[in-house]
Amino acid sequence: KAMGGVGSILVLLSFVPFVGFLFGLAGLVMVLLAVKRISEAVKDREIFRNVLTAVILQIVGSAISVFVVIGSFFTFVGSQAMMAPFESSFDGFGGSGILGANAVVAVLGSLLAGLVAMWIILIIAARFLRKGYERMADKTGTRTFRTVARWYYYGAWLMIILVGFVLILIAWILQIKAFFSLPESPPSQPTIQVQTI
């Protein structure tokens, strides 16, 4: 309860300059540990498995975006450096200008392809997170987790038009409320009584 709530707050602080990455990493670990304990308490391992899969996919997607942006930057800088010795040889009419434009198009194409791949991976991650949080909502009786799952899932789909980032931010804020709203002990599950004749 407290671990998940505080962890979610730390994840929100990941935007703080210089130390934000450490806050985000610590918060993510705390959220995972909280989900693991909840999963054990309600005796449903699928909850933790789905959320862990979502986190791993999110890390992979983020790593792809970082590598694509850095790779595209260095590719562009390298192509410009290779073009520099030939700039004096061409008069700019059908010479280095065309080659430079081709380099820009190639870099933008690779950047776009990488961002689309990241977007698809984050949508798949959001689907796993939704499955895990919906099961957690059912098992703990904390319906806010179902709302968090829905907002996060829609946010992942709408990231392509930037609105999704706002929805994901709202989902993380609601996640803080959801963790702090957890009951002190898991609700009792209904038992099936078998009548004997």
mmCIF file of C-alpha atoms in Angstrom:
data_model
loop_
_atom_site.group_PDB
_atom_site.id
_atom_site.type_symbol
_atom_site.label_atom_id
_atom_site.label_comp_id
_atom_site.label_asym_id
_atom_site.label_seq_id
_atom_site.Cartn_x
_atom_site.Cartn_y
_atom_site.Cartn_z
ATOM 1 C CA LYS A 1 0.000 0.000 0.000
ATOM 2 C CA ALA A 2 2.521 2.618 1.158
ATOM 3 C CA MET A 3 5.298 1.165 -1.010
ATOM 4 C CA GLY A 4 3.204 1.358 -4.173
ATOM 5 C CA GLY A 5 1.927 4.852 -3.404
ATOM 6 C CA VAL A 6 5.344 6.298 -2.588
ATOM 7 C CA GLY A 7 6.859 4.492 -5.574
ATOM 8 C CA SER A 8 4.268 6.045 -7.889
ATOM 9 C CA ILE A 9 5.080 9.493 -6.483
ATOM 10 C CA LEU A 10 8.789 8.911 -7.131
ATOM 11 C CA VAL A 11 8.054 7.911 -10.723
ATOM 12 C CA LEU A 12 6.301 11.256 -11.218
ATOM 13 C CA LEU A 13 9.454 12.977 -9.913
ATOM 14 C CA SER A 14 11.505 11.442 -12.728
ATOM 15 C CA PHE A 15 11.179 14.767 -14.582
ATOM 16 C CA VAL A 16 13.283 16.532 -11.941
ATOM 17 C CA PRO A 17 16.587 17.631 -13.542
ATOM 18 C CA PHE A 18 19.789 15.685 -12.789
ATOM 19 C CA VAL A 19 18.355 13.320 -10.132
ATOM 20 C CA GLY A 20 15.014 12.547 -11.775
ATOM 21 C CA PHE A 21 16.297 9.324 -13.335
ATOM 22 C CA LEU A 22 17.220 7.954 -9.897
ATOM 23 C CA PHE A 23 13.801 8.907 -8.508
ATOM 24 C CA GLY A 24 12.065 7.209 -11.420
ATOM 25 C CA LEU A 25 14.154 4.040 -11.145
ATOM 26 C CA ALA A 26 13.638 3.766 -7.382
ATOM 27 C CA GLY A 27 9.904 4.402 -7.798
ATOM 28 C CA LEU A 28 9.582 1.772 -10.499
ATOM 29 C CA VAL A 29 11.282 -0.835 -8.310
ATOM 30 C CA MET A 30 9.004 0.040 -5.383
ATOM 31 C CA VAL A 31 5.881 -0.248 -7.553
ATOM 32 C CA LEU A 32 7.015 -3.645 -8.833
ATOM 33 C CA LEU A 33 7.683 -4.881 -5.288
ATOM 34 C CA ALA A 34 4.262 -3.632 -4.186
ATOM 35 C CA VAL A 35 2.552 -5.406 -7.088
ATOM 36 C CA LYS A 36 4.490 -8.586 -6.290
ATOM 37 C CA ARG A 37 3.313 -8.517 -2.664
ATOM 38 C CA ILE A 38 -0.267 -7.862 -3.749
ATOM 39 C CA SER A 39 -0.024 -10.724 -6.217
ATOM 40 C CA GLU A 40 1.156 -13.036 -3.447
ATOM 41 C CA ALA A 41 -1.459 -11.790 -0.982
ATOM 42 C CA VAL A 42 -4.371 -12.470 -3.346
ATOM 43 C CA LYS A 43 -2.722 -15.667 -4.666
ATOM 44 C CA ASP A 44 -2.753 -14.588 -8.304
ATOM 45 C CA ARG A 45 0.692 -14.705 -9.928
ATOM 46 C CA GLU A 46 -0.699 -13.486 -13.251
ATOM 47 C CA ILE A 47 -0.969 -9.983 -11.787
ATOM 48 C CA PHE A 48 2.763 -9.638 -11.202
ATOM 49 C CA ARG A 49 3.657 -11.484 -14.411
ATOM 50 C CA ASN A 50 1.586 -9.100 -16.538
ATOM 51 C CA VAL A 51 2.858 -5.942 -14.832
ATOM 52 C CA LEU A 52 6.483 -7.127 -14.974
ATOM 53 C CA THR A 53 6.120 -7.882 -18.693
ATOM 54 C CA ALA A 54 4.692 -4.394 -19.218
ATOM 55 C CA VAL A 55 7.614 -2.763 -17.397
ATOM 56 C CA ILE A 56 10.193 -4.760 -19.363
ATOM 57 C CA LEU A 57 8.525 -3.796 -22.650
ATOM 58 C CA GLN A 58 8.410 -0.136 -21.564
ATOM 59 C CA ILE A 59 12.146 -0.213 -20.857
ATOM 60 C CA VAL A 60 12.790 -1.818 -24.253
ATOM 61 C CA GLY A 61 10.612 0.779 -25.985
ATOM 62 C CA SER A 62 12.341 3.660 -24.194
ATOM 63 C CA ALA A 63 15.768 2.220 -25.035
ATOM 64 C CA ILE A 64 14.783 1.972 -28.705
ATOM 65 C CA SER A 65 13.723 5.621 -28.753
ATOM 66 C CA VAL A 66 16.986 6.753 -27.140
ATOM 67 C CA PHE A 67 19.153 4.693 -29.506
ATOM 68 C CA VAL A 68 17.185 5.825 -32.543
ATOM 69 C CA VAL A 69 17.458 9.512 -31.667
ATOM 70 C CA ILE A 70 21.180 9.285 -30.838
ATOM 71 C CA GLY A 71 21.890 7.095 -33.876
ATOM 72 C CA SER A 72 20.009 9.442 -36.204
ATOM 73 C CA PHE A 73 21.892 12.431 -34.816
ATOM 74 C CA PHE A 74 25.312 10.852 -35.318
ATOM 75 C CA THR A 75 24.331 9.574 -38.751
ATOM 76 C CA PHE A 76 23.350 13.075 -39.782
ATOM 77 C CA VAL A 77 26.524 14.632 -38.327
ATOM 78 C CA GLY A 78 28.652 11.955 -39.997
ATOM 79 C CA SER A 79 27.027 12.501 -43.375
ATOM 80 C CA GLN A 80 27.646 16.240 -43.106
ATOM 81 C CA ALA A 81 31.288 15.653 -42.167
ATOM 82 C CA MET A 82 31.763 13.420 -45.215
ATOM 83 C CA MET A 83 30.167 16.051 -47.413
ATOM 84 C CA ALA A 84 32.404 18.891 -46.199
ATOM 85 C CA PRO A 85 35.449 18.175 -48.476
ATOM 86 C CA PHE A 86 33.212 18.170 -51.561
ATOM 87 C CA GLU A 87 31.385 21.411 -50.873
ATOM 88 C CA SER A 88 34.050 23.501 -52.619
ATOM 89 C CA SER A 89 34.028 21.167 -55.613
ATOM 90 C CA PHE A 90 30.316 21.578 -56.293
ATOM 91 C CA ASP A 91 28.653 24.825 -57.107
ATOM 92 C CA GLY A 92 25.536 23.867 -55.176
ATOM 93 C CA PHE A 93 23.551 23.251 -58.353
ATOM 94 C CA GLY A 94 22.737 19.547 -58.387
ATOM 95 C CA GLY A 95 25.807 18.758 -56.294
ATOM 96 C CA SER A 96 26.195 18.659 -52.539
ATOM 97 C CA GLY A 97 22.716 20.058 -52.022
ATOM 98 C CA ILE A 98 21.103 16.905 -53.426
ATOM 99 C CA LEU A 99 23.392 14.626 -51.436
ATOM 100 C CA GLY A 100 22.670 16.620 -48.275
ATOM 101 C CA ALA A 101 18.926 16.400 -48.869
ATOM 102 C CA ASN A 102 19.165 12.635 -49.344
ATOM 103 C CA ALA A 103 21.034 12.339 -46.034
ATOM 104 C CA VAL A 104 18.334 14.320 -44.250
ATOM 105 C CA VAL A 105 15.566 12.169 -45.769
ATOM 106 C CA ALA A 106 17.391 8.959 -44.790
ATOM 107 C CA VAL A 107 17.900 10.170 -41.212
ATOM 108 C CA LEU A 108 14.270 11.289 -40.860
ATOM 109 C CA GLY A 109 13.094 7.959 -42.296
ATOM 110 C CA SER A 110 15.098 5.916 -39.781
ATOM 111 C CA LEU A 111 13.961 8.213 -36.967
ATOM 112 C CA LEU A 112 10.312 7.788 -37.938
ATOM 113 C CA ALA A 113 10.652 3.996 -38.243
ATOM 114 C CA GLY A 114 12.270 3.787 -34.797
ATOM 115 C CA LEU A 115 9.587 5.940 -33.170
ATOM 116 C CA VAL A 116 6.804 3.857 -34.739
ATOM 117 C CA ALA A 117 8.470 0.670 -33.450
ATOM 118 C CA MET A 118 8.689 2.219 -29.971
ATOM 119 C CA TRP A 119 5.019 3.238 -30.148
ATOM 120 C CA ILE A 120 3.912 -0.297 -31.048
ATOM 121 C CA ILE A 121 5.981 -1.787 -28.205
ATOM 122 C CA LEU A 122 4.468 0.673 -25.703
ATOM 123 C CA ILE A 123 0.948 -0.235 -26.852
ATOM 124 C CA ILE A 124 1.715 -3.920 -26.252
ATOM 125 C CA ALA A 125 3.154 -3.003 -22.832
ATOM 126 C CA ALA A 126 0.006 -1.038 -22.005
ATOM 127 C CA ARG A 127 -2.094 -4.075 -22.882
ATOM 128 C CA PHE A 128 -0.169 -6.240 -20.394
ATOM 129 C CA LEU A 129 -0.406 -3.516 -17.750
ATOM 130 C CA ARG A 130 -4.130 -3.261 -18.310
ATOM 131 C CA LYS A 131 -4.569 -7.014 -17.848
ATOM 132 C CA GLY A 132 -2.530 -6.965 -14.636
ATOM 133 C CA TYR A 133 -4.257 -3.946 -13.129
ATOM 134 C CA GLU A 134 -7.736 -5.162 -14.033
ATOM 135 C CA ARG A 135 -7.031 -8.459 -12.259
ATOM 136 C CA MET A 136 -5.668 -6.514 -9.295
ATOM 137 C CA ALA A 137 -8.823 -4.385 -9.205
ATOM 138 C CA ASP A 138 -10.992 -7.498 -9.157
ATOM 139 C CA LYS A 139 -8.943 -9.294 -6.499
ATOM 140 C CA THR A 140 -8.487 -6.348 -4.128
ATOM 141 C CA GLY A 141 -11.789 -4.579 -4.684
ATOM 142 C CA THR A 142 -9.941 -1.334 -5.504
ATOM 143 C CA ARG A 143 -11.752 -0.276 -8.672
ATOM 144 C CA THR A 144 -9.407 2.673 -9.258
ATOM 145 C CA PHE A 145 -6.834 0.258 -10.681
ATOM 146 C CA ARG A 146 -9.254 -0.525 -13.503
ATOM 147 C CA THR A 147 -9.514 3.206 -14.263
ATOM 148 C CA VAL A 148 -5.709 3.513 -14.185
ATOM 149 C CA ALA A 149 -5.415 0.624 -16.637
ATOM 150 C CA ARG A 150 -7.925 2.189 -19.009
ATOM 151 C CA TRP A 151 -6.327 5.639 -18.985
ATOM 152 C CA TYR A 152 -2.848 4.196 -19.481
ATOM 153 C CA TYR A 153 -4.005 1.997 -22.363
ATOM 154 C CA TYR A 154 -5.741 4.850 -24.189
ATOM 155 C CA GLY A 155 -2.742 7.069 -23.482
ATOM 156 C CA ALA A 156 -0.401 4.612 -25.161
ATOM 157 C CA TRP A 157 -2.581 4.577 -28.280
ATOM 158 C CA LEU A 158 -2.777 8.394 -28.400
ATOM 159 C CA MET A 159 0.932 9.016 -27.809
ATOM 160 C CA ILE A 160 1.314 9.419 -31.573
ATOM 161 C CA ILE A 161 -0.605 12.713 -31.363
ATOM 162 C CA LEU A 162 0.969 13.722 -28.022
ATOM 163 C CA VAL A 163 -2.401 13.743 -26.199
ATOM 164 C CA GLY A 164 -1.455 10.329 -24.843
ATOM 165 C CA PHE A 165 1.277 11.790 -22.647
ATOM 166 C CA VAL A 166 -1.360 13.782 -20.746
ATOM 167 C CA LEU A 167 -3.534 10.675 -20.319
ATOM 168 C CA ILE A 168 -0.563 8.644 -19.056
ATOM 169 C CA LEU A 169 0.266 11.417 -16.575
ATOM 170 C CA ILE A 170 -3.333 11.313 -15.304
ATOM 171 C CA ALA A 171 -3.066 7.512 -15.048
ATOM 172 C CA TRP A 172 0.055 7.767 -12.878
ATOM 173 C CA ILE A 173 -1.651 10.306 -10.588
ATOM 174 C CA LEU A 174 -4.653 7.996 -10.257
ATOM 175 C CA GLN A 175 -2.273 5.129 -9.547
ATOM 176 C CA ILE A 176 -1.074 6.952 -6.421
ATOM 177 C CA LYS A 177 -4.667 7.145 -5.212
ATOM 178 C CA ALA A 178 -5.271 3.500 -6.125
ATOM 179 C CA PHE A 179 -2.347 2.199 -4.069
ATOM 180 C CA PHE A 180 -3.232 4.294 -1.029
ATOM 181 C CA SER A 181 -6.853 3.111 -1.347
ATOM 182 C CA LEU A 182 -5.905 -0.554 -1.025
ATOM 183 C CA PRO A 183 -7.471 -2.392 1.926
ATOM 184 C CA GLU A 184 -5.222 -3.392 4.817
ATOM 185 C CA SER A 185 -5.860 -7.046 4.045
ATOM 186 C CA PRO A 186 -7.117 -8.762 0.904
ATOM 187 C CA PRO A 187 -10.905 -9.186 0.797
ATOM 188 C CA SER A 188 -12.125 -12.662 1.495
ATOM 189 C CA GLN A 189 -12.872 -14.665 -1.616
ATOM 190 C CA PRO A 190 -16.274 -16.367 -1.861
ATOM 191 C CA THR A 191 -16.127 -20.037 -0.982
ATOM 192 C CA ILE A 192 -18.171 -22.712 -2.646
ATOM 193 C CA GLN A 193 -20.106 -24.852 -0.202
ATOM 194 C CA VAL A 194 -20.773 -28.416 -1.203
ATOM 195 C CA GLN A 195 -23.871 -29.926 0.279
ATOM 196 C CA THR A 196 -23.656 -33.528 1.310
ATOM 197 C CA ILE A 197 -26.660 -35.818 1.244
#
